[in-house]
PDB file of C-alpha atoms in Angstrom:
ATOM      1  CA  MET N 937      22.924   1.166  16.511  1.00 51.00           C
ATOM      2  CA  ALA N 938      26.285   1.954  17.994  1.00 44.00           C
ATOM      3  CA  GLU N 939      25.301   5.103  19.826  1.00 57.00           C
ATOM      4  CA  ASP N 940      27.658   6.566  22.429  1.00 66.00           C
ATOM      5  CA  ASN N 941      29.728   3.563  23.258  1.00 76.00           C
ATOM      6  CA  GLN N 942      31.438   2.471  20.098  1.00 83.00           C
ATOM      7  CA  THR N 943      33.821   0.085  21.778  1.00 89.00           C
ATOM      8  CA  GLY N 944      34.031  -3.077  19.803  1.00 91.00           C
ATOM      9  CA  CYS N 945      31.868  -1.776  16.974  1.00 94.00           C
ATOM     10  CA  LEU N 946      32.475  -1.606  13.244  1.00 94.00           C
ATOM     11  CA  VAL N 947      30.656   0.866  11.051  1.00 95.00           C
ATOM     12  CA  VAL N 948      31.076   0.612   7.304  1.00 95.00           C
ATOM     13  CA  GLY N 949      29.574   3.620   5.599  1.00 95.00           C
ATOM     14  CA  GLU N 950      27.904   3.703   2.236  1.00 95.00           C
ATOM     15  CA  GLY N 951      30.405   3.598  -0.610  1.00 95.00           C
ATOM     16  CA  VAL N 952      33.108   1.992   1.504  1.00 96.00           C
ATOM     17  CA  THR N 953      34.474  -1.346   0.318  1.00 96.00           C
ATOM     18  CA  LEU N 954      36.429  -3.594   2.636  1.00 95.00           C
ATOM     19  CA  SER N 955      37.904  -6.973   2.077  1.00 96.00           C
ATOM     20  CA  GLY N 956      39.444  -9.386   4.514  1.00 95.00           C
ATOM     21  CA  LYS N 957      38.581 -11.069   7.739  1.00 96.00           C
ATOM     22  CA  PHE N 958      36.825  -9.073  10.426  1.00 95.00           C
ATOM     23  CA  THR N 959      36.186  -9.985  14.021  1.00 95.00           C
ATOM     24  CA  VAL N 960      33.899  -7.542  15.753  1.00 95.00           C
ATOM     25  CA  PRO N 961      33.212  -8.039  19.460  1.00 95.00           C
ATOM     26  CA  ASP N 962      29.997  -6.069  19.429  1.00 94.00           C
ATOM     27  CA  ILE N 963      27.991  -4.532  16.599  1.00 95.00           C
ATOM     28  CA  ALA N 964      28.944  -4.436  12.926  1.00 95.00           C
ATOM     29  CA  SER N 965      26.828  -1.985  10.992  1.00 95.00           C
ATOM     30  CA  ILE N 966      27.312  -2.382   7.273  1.00 96.00           C
ATOM     31  CA  SER N 967      26.065   0.111   4.703  1.00 96.00           C
ATOM     32  CA  GLY N 968      29.003  -0.379   2.366  1.00 96.00           C
ATOM     33  CA  GLN N 969      30.434  -3.571   0.969  1.00 96.00           C
ATOM     34  CA  ILE N 970      32.444  -6.287   2.658  1.00 95.00           C
ATOM     35  CA  ASP N 971      34.188  -9.099   0.839  1.00 96.00           C
ATOM     36  CA  GLY N 972      35.405 -11.771   3.148  1.00 95.00           C
ATOM     37  CA  GLU N 973      34.641 -13.120   6.541  1.00 95.00           C
ATOM     38  CA  LEU N 974      32.733 -11.223   9.172  1.00 96.00           C
ATOM     39  CA  THR N 975      32.190 -12.357  12.723  1.00 96.00           C
ATOM     40  CA  ALA N 976      30.335 -10.178  15.197  1.00 96.00           C
ATOM     41  CA  ARG N 977      27.908 -10.354  18.055  1.00 96.00           C
ATOM     42  CA  GLU N 978      25.379  -8.400  16.091  1.00 96.00           C
ATOM     43  CA  VAL N 979      25.397  -7.622  12.387  1.00 96.00           C
ATOM     44  CA  LEU N 980      23.164  -4.970  10.876  1.00 96.00           C
ATOM     45  CA  VAL N 981      23.254  -4.837   7.108  1.00 96.00           C
ATOM     46  CA  GLY N 982      21.701  -1.604   5.879  1.00 96.00           C
ATOM     47  CA  SER N 983      19.696  -1.293   2.702  1.00 96.00           C
ATOM     48  CA  THR N 984      22.824  -0.316   0.765  1.00 96.00           C
ATOM     49  CA  GLY N 985      24.992  -2.882   2.497  1.00 96.00           C
ATOM     50  CA  VAL N 986      26.413  -5.914   0.739  1.00 96.00           C
ATOM     51  CA  VAL N 987      28.355  -8.714   2.349  1.00 96.00           C
ATOM     52  CA  LYS N 988      29.986 -11.341   0.171  1.00 96.00           C
ATOM     53  CA  GLY N 989      31.483 -14.139   2.161  1.00 95.00           C
ATOM     54  CA  LYS N 990      30.849 -15.784   5.468  1.00 95.00           C
ATOM     55  CA  VAL N 991      28.897 -13.969   8.127  1.00 96.00           C
ATOM     56  CA  THR N 992      28.667 -15.302  11.657  1.00 96.00           C
ATOM     57  CA  ALA N 993      26.706 -13.502  14.337  1.00 96.00           C
ATOM     58  CA  GLU N 994      24.305 -14.008  17.169  1.00 96.00           C
ATOM     59  CA  VAL N 995      21.843 -11.481  15.900  1.00 96.00           C
ATOM     60  CA  LEU N 996      21.456 -10.574  12.248  1.00 96.00           C
ATOM     61  CA  ASP N 997      19.262  -7.859  10.822  1.00 96.00           C
ATOM     62  CA  ILE N 998      19.371  -7.684   7.050  1.00 97.00           C
ATOM     63  CA  ARG N 999      18.027  -4.916   4.864  1.00 97.00           C
ATOM     64  CA  GLY N1000      20.718  -5.304   2.241  1.00 96.00           C
ATOM     65  CA  GLU N1001      22.373  -8.321   0.676  1.00 95.00           C
ATOM     66  CA  VAL N1002      24.300 -11.229   2.061  1.00 96.00           C
ATOM     67  CA  HIS N1003      25.811 -13.806  -0.259  1.00 95.00           C
ATOM     68  CA  GLN N1004      27.330 -17.172   0.529  1.00 91.00           C
ATOM     69  CA  ASP N1005      27.377 -18.440   4.090  1.00 93.00           C
ATOM     70  CA  LEU N1006      25.394 -17.047   6.929  1.00 95.00           C
ATOM     71  CA  ILE N1007      25.278 -18.328  10.468  1.00 96.00           C
ATOM     72  CA  SER N1008      22.999 -16.746  13.002  1.00 95.00           C
ATOM     73  CA  LYS N1009      23.303 -18.245  16.454  1.00 94.00           C
ATOM     74  CA  LYS N1010      20.283 -16.450  17.800  1.00 93.00           C
ATOM     75  CA  SER N1011      17.945 -14.565  15.553  1.00 94.00           C
ATOM     76  CA  LEU N1012      17.924 -13.836  11.868  1.00 95.00           C
ATOM     77  CA  LEU N1013      15.674 -11.108  10.598  1.00 96.00           C
ATOM     78  CA  VAL N1014      15.348 -10.562   6.874  1.00 96.00           C
ATOM     79  CA  ARG N1015      13.638  -7.258   6.151  1.00 96.00           C
ATOM     80  CA  SER N1016      11.469  -6.618   3.128  1.00 95.00           C
ATOM     81  CA  SER N1017      14.415  -5.175   1.191  1.00 95.00           C
ATOM     82  CA  GLY N1018      16.765  -7.904   2.391  1.00 96.00           C
ATOM     83  CA  LYS N1019      18.331 -10.512   0.165  1.00 95.00           C
ATOM     84  CA  VAL N1020      20.061 -13.574   1.536  1.00 96.00           C
ATOM     85  CA  MET N1021      21.615 -16.279  -0.587  1.00 95.00           C
ATOM     86  CA  GLY N1022      23.610 -19.358   0.181  1.00 95.00           C
ATOM     87  CA  ASN N1023      23.867 -21.689   3.135  1.00 96.00           C
ATOM     88  CA  ILE N1024      21.859 -20.256   5.958  1.00 96.00           C
ATOM     89  CA  SER N1025      21.970 -21.546   9.515  1.00 96.00           C
ATOM     90  CA  TYR N1026      19.782 -19.964  12.116  1.00 95.00           C
ATOM     91  CA  ALA N1027      18.232 -20.542  15.491  1.00 94.00           C
ATOM     92  CA  GLU N1028      15.264 -18.243  15.064  1.00 94.00           C
ATOM     93  CA  LEU N1029      14.025 -16.850  11.792  1.00 94.00           C
ATOM     94  CA  GLU N1030      11.780 -14.036  10.729  1.00 95.00           C
ATOM     95  CA  ILE N1031      11.234 -12.937   7.153  1.00 95.00           C
ATOM     96  CA  GLU N1032       9.281  -9.842   6.320  1.00 95.00           C
ATOM     97  CA  LYS N1033       7.027  -9.897   3.291  1.00 94.00           C
ATOM     98  CA  GLY N1034       9.126  -9.150   0.238  1.00 92.00           C
ATOM     99  CA  GLY N1035      12.284 -10.511   1.760  1.00 94.00           C
ATOM    100  CA  ASP N1036      14.299 -12.653  -0.616  1.00 94.00           C
ATOM    101  CA  ILE N1037      15.853 -15.761   0.827  1.00 95.00           C
ATOM    102  CA  GLN N1038      17.343 -18.503  -1.269  1.00 95.00           C
ATOM    103  CA  GLY N1039      19.549 -21.462  -0.600  1.00 95.00           C
ATOM    104  CA  THR N1040      19.786 -24.179   1.967  1.00 96.00           C
ATOM    105  CA  LEU N1041      18.306 -23.453   5.353  1.00 95.00           C
ATOM    106  CA  ILE N1042      19.381 -25.293   8.448  1.00 94.00           C
ATOM    107  CA  GLN N1043      18.021 -24.748  11.901  1.00 93.00           C
ATOM    108  CA  ILE N1044      20.524 -24.941  14.714  1.00 91.00           C
ATOM    109  CA  SER N1045      19.912 -24.974  18.439  1.00 82.00           C
ATOM    110  CA  THR N1046      20.126 -21.634  20.224  1.00 71.00           C
ATOM    111  CA  SER N1047      23.431 -22.601  21.831  1.00 57.00           C
ATOM    112  CA  GLY N1048      25.050 -22.386  18.417  1.00 46.00           C
ATOM    113  CA  SER N1049      25.958 -26.015  17.839  1.00 48.00           C
ATOM    114  CA  ILE N1050      24.882 -27.372  14.497  1.00 48.00           C
TER     115      ILE N1050
ATOM    116  CA  MET B1394     -20.713   5.288 -38.616  1.00 45.00           C
ATOM    117  CA  PHE B1395     -23.637   2.896 -38.864  1.00 47.00           C
ATOM    118  CA  SER B1396     -22.425   0.806 -35.974  1.00 47.00           C
ATOM    119  CA  THR B1397     -22.307   3.807 -33.684  1.00 48.00           C
ATOM    120  CA  LYS B1398     -25.840   4.682 -34.647  1.00 49.00           C
ATOM    121  CA  LYS B1399     -26.915   1.134 -33.879  1.00 49.00           C
ATOM    122  CA  THR B1400     -25.415   1.145 -30.428  1.00 47.00           C
ATOM    123  CA  ASP B1401     -27.103   4.469 -29.790  1.00 50.00           C
ATOM    124  CA  GLN B1402     -30.379   2.854 -30.647  1.00 50.00           C
ATOM    125  CA  LEU B1403     -29.621  -0.117 -28.429  1.00 46.00           C
ATOM    126  CA  ASP B1404     -28.807   2.147 -25.558  1.00 49.00           C
ATOM    127  CA  ALA B1405     -32.034   3.951 -26.099  1.00 47.00           C
ATOM    128  CA  ASN B1406     -33.863   0.600 -25.998  1.00 48.00           C
ATOM    129  CA  LYS B1407     -32.112  -0.361 -22.796  1.00 46.00           C
ATOM    130  CA  GLU B1408     -33.269   2.801 -21.181  1.00 47.00           C
ATOM    131  CA  THR B1409     -36.831   1.730 -21.711  1.00 46.00           C
ATOM    132  CA  HIS B1410     -36.280  -1.561 -19.864  1.00 47.00           C
ATOM    133  CA  PRO B1411     -36.540  -0.275 -16.309  1.00 46.00           C
ATOM    134  CA  GLY B1412     -39.997   0.983 -17.147  1.00 44.00           C
ATOM    135  CA  GLU B1413     -41.003  -2.496 -18.394  1.00 46.00           C
ATOM    136  CA  SER B1414     -39.704  -4.250 -15.342  1.00 44.00           C
ATOM    137  CA  ILE B1415     -42.058  -2.247 -13.193  1.00 46.00           C
ATOM    138  CA  GLU B1416     -44.866  -3.820 -15.157  1.00 50.00           C
ATOM    139  CA  GLY B1417     -43.694  -7.285 -14.130  1.00 51.00           C
ATOM    140  CA  PHE B1418     -40.855  -8.119 -16.534  1.00 50.00           C
ATOM    141  CA  PRO B1419     -37.582  -8.897 -14.879  1.00 49.00           C
ATOM    142  CA  SER B1420     -34.997  -6.312 -15.759  1.00 49.00           C
ATOM    143  CA  ASP B1421     -31.393  -7.140 -16.672  1.00 49.00           C
ATOM    144  CA  GLU B1422     -30.296  -6.101 -13.225  1.00 48.00           C
ATOM    145  CA  GLN B1423     -32.612  -8.595 -11.588  1.00 49.00           C
ATOM    146  CA  LEU B1424     -31.239 -11.439 -13.684  1.00 45.00           C
ATOM    147  CA  LEU B1425     -27.611 -10.698 -12.879  1.00 46.00           C
ATOM    148  CA  PRO B1426     -27.394 -12.141  -9.349  1.00 46.00           C
ATOM    149  CA  SER B1427     -28.315 -15.665 -10.457  1.00 45.00           C
ATOM    150  CA  GLU B1428     -25.775 -15.526 -13.262  1.00 44.00           C
ATOM    151  CA  ALA B1429     -23.114 -14.347 -10.847  1.00 43.00           C
ATOM    152  CA  SER B1430     -23.829 -17.232  -8.475  1.00 45.00           C
ATOM    153  CA  ALA B1431     -22.833 -19.706 -11.178  1.00 48.00           C
ATOM    154  CA  SER B1432     -19.272 -18.353 -11.174  1.00 56.00           C
ATOM    155  CA  ARG B1433     -19.123 -17.891  -7.410  1.00 63.00           C
ATOM    156  CA  PRO B1434     -15.900 -19.172  -5.824  1.00 68.00           C
ATOM    157  CA  LEU B1435     -15.985 -22.706  -4.497  1.00 76.00           C
ATOM    158  CA  LYS B1436     -16.810 -23.328  -0.884  1.00 85.00           C
ATOM    159  CA  PRO B1437     -13.766 -24.134   1.230  1.00 88.00           C
ATOM    160  CA  SER B1438     -12.948 -27.767   1.849  1.00 92.00           C
ATOM    161  CA  VAL B1439     -11.846 -28.868   5.286  1.00 94.00           C
ATOM    162  CA  ILE B1440      -9.810 -31.816   6.456  1.00 94.00           C
ATOM    163  CA  SER B1441     -10.678 -31.581  10.108  1.00 94.00           C
ATOM    164  CA  GLU B1442      -8.670 -32.506  13.142  1.00 94.00           C
ATOM    165  CA  GLY B1443      -8.219 -36.224  13.601  1.00 94.00           C
ATOM    166  CA  PHE B1444      -8.920 -36.846   9.939  1.00 94.00           C
ATOM    167  CA  SER B1445      -6.115 -38.590   8.124  1.00 95.00           C
ATOM    168  CA  PHE B1446      -6.095 -38.565   4.359  1.00 94.00           C
ATOM    169  CA  ASN B1447      -3.815 -40.394   2.003  1.00 95.00           C
ATOM    170  CA  GLY B1448      -3.982 -39.419  -1.657  1.00 95.00           C
ATOM    171  CA  ASP B1449      -4.146 -36.593  -4.128  1.00 95.00           C
ATOM    172  CA  ILE B1450      -6.291 -33.503  -3.820  1.00 94.00           C
ATOM    173  CA  GLN B1451      -7.075 -31.019  -6.567  1.00 94.00           C
ATOM    174  CA  SER B1452      -9.274 -28.010  -6.145  1.00 92.00           C
ATOM    175  CA  LEU B1453      -9.673 -24.542  -7.545  1.00 92.00           C
ATOM    176  CA  GLY B1454     -10.824 -23.348  -4.180  1.00 92.00           C
ATOM    177  CA  GLN B1455      -9.581 -23.283  -0.656  1.00 94.00           C
ATOM    178  CA  LEU B1456      -8.463 -26.212   1.437  1.00 95.00           C
ATOM    179  CA  THR B1457      -8.091 -26.049   5.188  1.00 96.00           C
ATOM    180  CA  VAL B1458      -6.121 -28.839   6.788  1.00 96.00           C
ATOM    181  CA  ASP B1459      -6.438 -29.419  10.510  1.00 96.00           C
ATOM    182  CA  GLY B1460      -5.875 -33.135  10.174  1.00 96.00           C
ATOM    183  CA  GLU B1461      -3.205 -34.995   8.270  1.00 96.00           C
ATOM    184  CA  ILE B1462      -2.665 -35.327   4.552  1.00 96.00           C
ATOM    185  CA  THR B1463      -0.104 -37.482   2.829  1.00 97.00           C
ATOM    186  CA  GLY B1464       0.029 -37.103  -0.910  1.00 96.00           C
ATOM    187  CA  SER B1465      -0.072 -34.390  -3.481  1.00 95.00           C
ATOM    188  CA  ILE B1466      -2.200 -31.274  -3.231  1.00 95.00           C
ATOM    189  CA  SER B1467      -2.980 -28.781  -5.942  1.00 95.00           C
ATOM    190  CA  VAL B1468      -5.237 -25.997  -4.741  1.00 95.00           C
ATOM    191  CA  GLU B1469      -5.744 -22.270  -4.999  1.00 94.00           C
ATOM    192  CA  ASN B1470      -5.430 -21.508  -1.289  1.00 95.00           C
ATOM    193  CA  LEU B1471      -4.077 -23.883   1.293  1.00 96.00           C
ATOM    194  CA  ILE B1472      -4.405 -23.260   4.994  1.00 96.00           C
ATOM    195  CA  ILE B1473      -2.688 -25.617   7.380  1.00 96.00           C
ATOM    196  CA  GLY B1474      -4.088 -25.176  10.863  1.00 96.00           C
ATOM    197  CA  VAL B1475      -2.195 -25.469  14.129  1.00 96.00           C
ATOM    198  CA  SER B1476      -2.955 -29.187  14.372  1.00 96.00           C
ATOM    199  CA  GLY B1477      -2.621 -29.734  10.640  1.00 96.00           C
ATOM    200  CA  SER B1478       0.098 -31.623   8.890  1.00 96.00           C
ATOM    201  CA  VAL B1479       0.807 -32.041   5.203  1.00 96.00           C
ATOM    202  CA  ASN B1480       3.367 -34.429   3.836  1.00 96.00           C
ATOM    203  CA  GLY B1481       3.955 -34.574   0.104  1.00 96.00           C
ATOM    204  CA  THR B1482       3.886 -32.366  -2.934  1.00 96.00           C
ATOM    205  CA  VAL B1483       2.005 -29.102  -2.738  1.00 96.00           C
ATOM    206  CA  GLN B1484       1.150 -26.614  -5.452  1.00 95.00           C
ATOM    207  CA  ALA B1485      -0.877 -23.586  -4.503  1.00 95.00           C
ATOM    208  CA  ASN B1486      -1.250 -19.905  -5.060  1.00 95.00           C
ATOM    209  CA  THR B1487      -1.190 -19.008  -1.417  1.00 95.00           C
ATOM    210  CA  ILE B1488      -0.232 -21.150   1.529  1.00 96.00           C
ATOM    211  CA  ASN B1489      -0.748 -20.197   5.123  1.00 96.00           C
ATOM    212  CA  VAL B1490       1.040 -22.535   7.467  1.00 96.00           C
ATOM    213  CA  LYS B1491       0.278 -22.677  11.148  1.00 97.00           C
ATOM    214  CA  GLY B1492       1.058 -26.355  11.478  1.00 96.00           C
ATOM    215  CA  ARG B1493       3.547 -28.544   9.680  1.00 96.00           C
ATOM    216  CA  LEU B1494       4.375 -28.858   6.030  1.00 97.00           C
ATOM    217  CA  TYR B1495       6.873 -31.395   4.734  1.00 97.00           C
ATOM    218  CA  GLY B1496       7.834 -32.083   1.172  1.00 96.00           C
ATOM    219  CA  LYS B1497       8.034 -30.331  -2.137  1.00 96.00           C
ATOM    220  CA  VAL B1498       6.233 -27.021  -2.163  1.00 96.00           C
ATOM    221  CA  ARG B1499       5.605 -24.653  -5.027  1.00 95.00           C
ATOM    222  CA  CYS B1500       3.592 -21.538  -4.420  1.00 95.00           C
ATOM    223  CA  ASP B1501       3.163 -17.893  -5.166  1.00 94.00           C
ATOM    224  CA  GLU B1502       2.863 -16.656  -1.630  1.00 95.00           C
ATOM    225  CA  ILE B1503       3.624 -18.451   1.592  1.00 96.00           C
ATOM    226  CA  ILE B1504       3.079 -17.304   5.135  1.00 96.00           C
ATOM    227  CA  VAL B1505       4.764 -19.313   7.848  1.00 96.00           C
ATOM    228  CA  GLY B1506       3.342 -18.799  11.294  1.00 95.00           C
ATOM    229  CA  GLY B1507       5.274 -18.480  14.518  1.00 92.00           C
ATOM    230  CA  ARG B1508       5.148 -22.064  15.658  1.00 91.00           C
ATOM    231  CA  SER B1509       5.011 -23.830  12.360  1.00 95.00           C
ATOM    232  CA  ILE B1510       7.481 -25.924  10.435  1.00 95.00           C
ATOM    233  CA  VAL B1511       8.116 -25.990   6.713  1.00 96.00           C
ATOM    234  CA  ASP B1512      10.663 -28.603   5.742  1.00 96.00           C
ATOM    235  CA  GLY B1513      11.638 -29.535   2.211  1.00 95.00           C
ATOM    236  CA  ASP B1514      12.037 -27.973  -1.194  1.00 95.00           C
ATOM    237  CA  LEU B1515      10.267 -24.657  -1.358  1.00 95.00           C
ATOM    238  CA  THR B1516       9.777 -22.474  -4.401  1.00 95.00           C
ATOM    239  CA  TYR B1517       8.000 -19.194  -3.797  1.00 95.00           C
ATOM    240  CA  SER B1518       7.478 -15.696  -5.122  1.00 94.00           C
ATOM    241  CA  SER B1519       6.778 -14.093  -1.793  1.00 94.00           C
ATOM    242  CA  ILE B1520       7.576 -15.402   1.657  1.00 95.00           C
ATOM    243  CA  THR B1521       6.722 -14.125   5.099  1.00 95.00           C
ATOM    244  CA  THR B1522       7.715 -15.920   8.244  1.00 95.00           C
ATOM    245  CA  GLN B1523       6.733 -14.861  11.680  1.00 94.00           C
ATOM    246  CA  ARG B1524       9.323 -14.942  14.413  1.00 93.00           C
ATOM    247  CA  GLY B1525       9.902 -18.482  15.574  1.00 91.00           C
ATOM    248  CA  GLY B1526       8.626 -20.123  12.422  1.00 94.00           C
ATOM    249  CA  VAL B1527      10.951 -22.784  11.115  1.00 94.00           C
ATOM    250  CA  VAL B1528      11.873 -23.099   7.461  1.00 95.00           C
ATOM    251  CA  LYS B1529      14.304 -25.837   6.557  1.00 94.00           C
ATOM    252  CA  GLY B1530      15.656 -27.270   3.353  1.00 95.00           C
ATOM    253  CA  ASP B1531      16.324 -25.802  -0.051  1.00 95.00           C
ATOM    254  CA  ILE B1532      14.379 -22.684  -0.832  1.00 94.00           C
ATOM    255  CA  ARG B1533      14.206 -20.813  -4.056  1.00 93.00           C
ATOM    256  CA  LYS B1534      12.512 -17.672  -5.217  1.00 93.00           C
ATOM    257  CA  SER B1535      10.851 -18.170  -8.574  1.00 86.00           C
ATOM    258  CA  PRO B1536      11.430 -15.174 -10.840  1.00 72.00           C
ATOM    259  CA  VAL B1537       7.997 -15.381 -12.458  1.00 60.00           C
ATOM    260  CA  ALA B1538       4.751 -15.680 -10.588  1.00 52.00           C
ATOM    261  CA  THR B1539       3.700 -19.283 -10.819  1.00 51.00           C
ATOM    262  CA  SER B1540       0.442 -19.553 -12.655  1.00 52.00           C
ATOM    263  CA  LEU B1541      -1.294 -21.992 -10.381  1.00 50.00           C
ATOM    264  CA  PRO B1542      -3.043 -24.244  -9.855  1.00 48.00           C
ATOM    265  CA  LEU B1543      -2.549 -26.487 -12.842  1.00 50.00           C
ATOM    266  CA  GLU B1544      -5.206 -27.724 -15.200  1.00 44.00           C
ATOM    267  CA  LEU B1545      -7.689 -29.961 -13.442  1.00 45.00           C
TER     268      LEU B1545
END
């Protein structure tokens, strides 16, 4: 997670609700709820985290819920408690047993072009 | 009241059986294995590498595909090997994909290996994909466990 160097990081704690458009240069760690658009290099959605809207990231690690659009330019990891719904674009995919993934899946090249 | 007495008597009779079997009569226990073999699970079927099959397959057992199948498959367990390819409609309880699977898939549990491809409509109860496995198309989680395979 965002240890010592928190430059360019966003941490949304449990119980926090945000709405709007977020551009995060580095890591976005979400344990609360986000409504809107989230763009980051790396997005970690905790088990209590919920994102409703469009998520774009290179690396995505999901233990919570993501609804609507999801674009992962590098790797998408859906943990056993994770729930992903909507249009999902990814370069590399891993789903743990128990992970819930529903919608339309599209594989993109690692460079990020669809 | 009476019924309980009867069963007591039956039990008492049963207890005498082992003694009889020593004298050459087969005991109940000795008969059991042959009865069990009648309901033994089916032997796995294999479509081996280089084998291309076009048509429908139905089985209550396991099917391993290392070759190619085009058509509809309804089996209990489906294993698609590294060189295997299935194109069509698949219904199964468990599917383990190491090769390629295209088409309409309905299953309880699916495991997608690291270098495999699943492309098409997928309905599942439980999914696991290893890193690098490709899943494309529309996928849906079925709320109820699919009672599969269908009637043969």
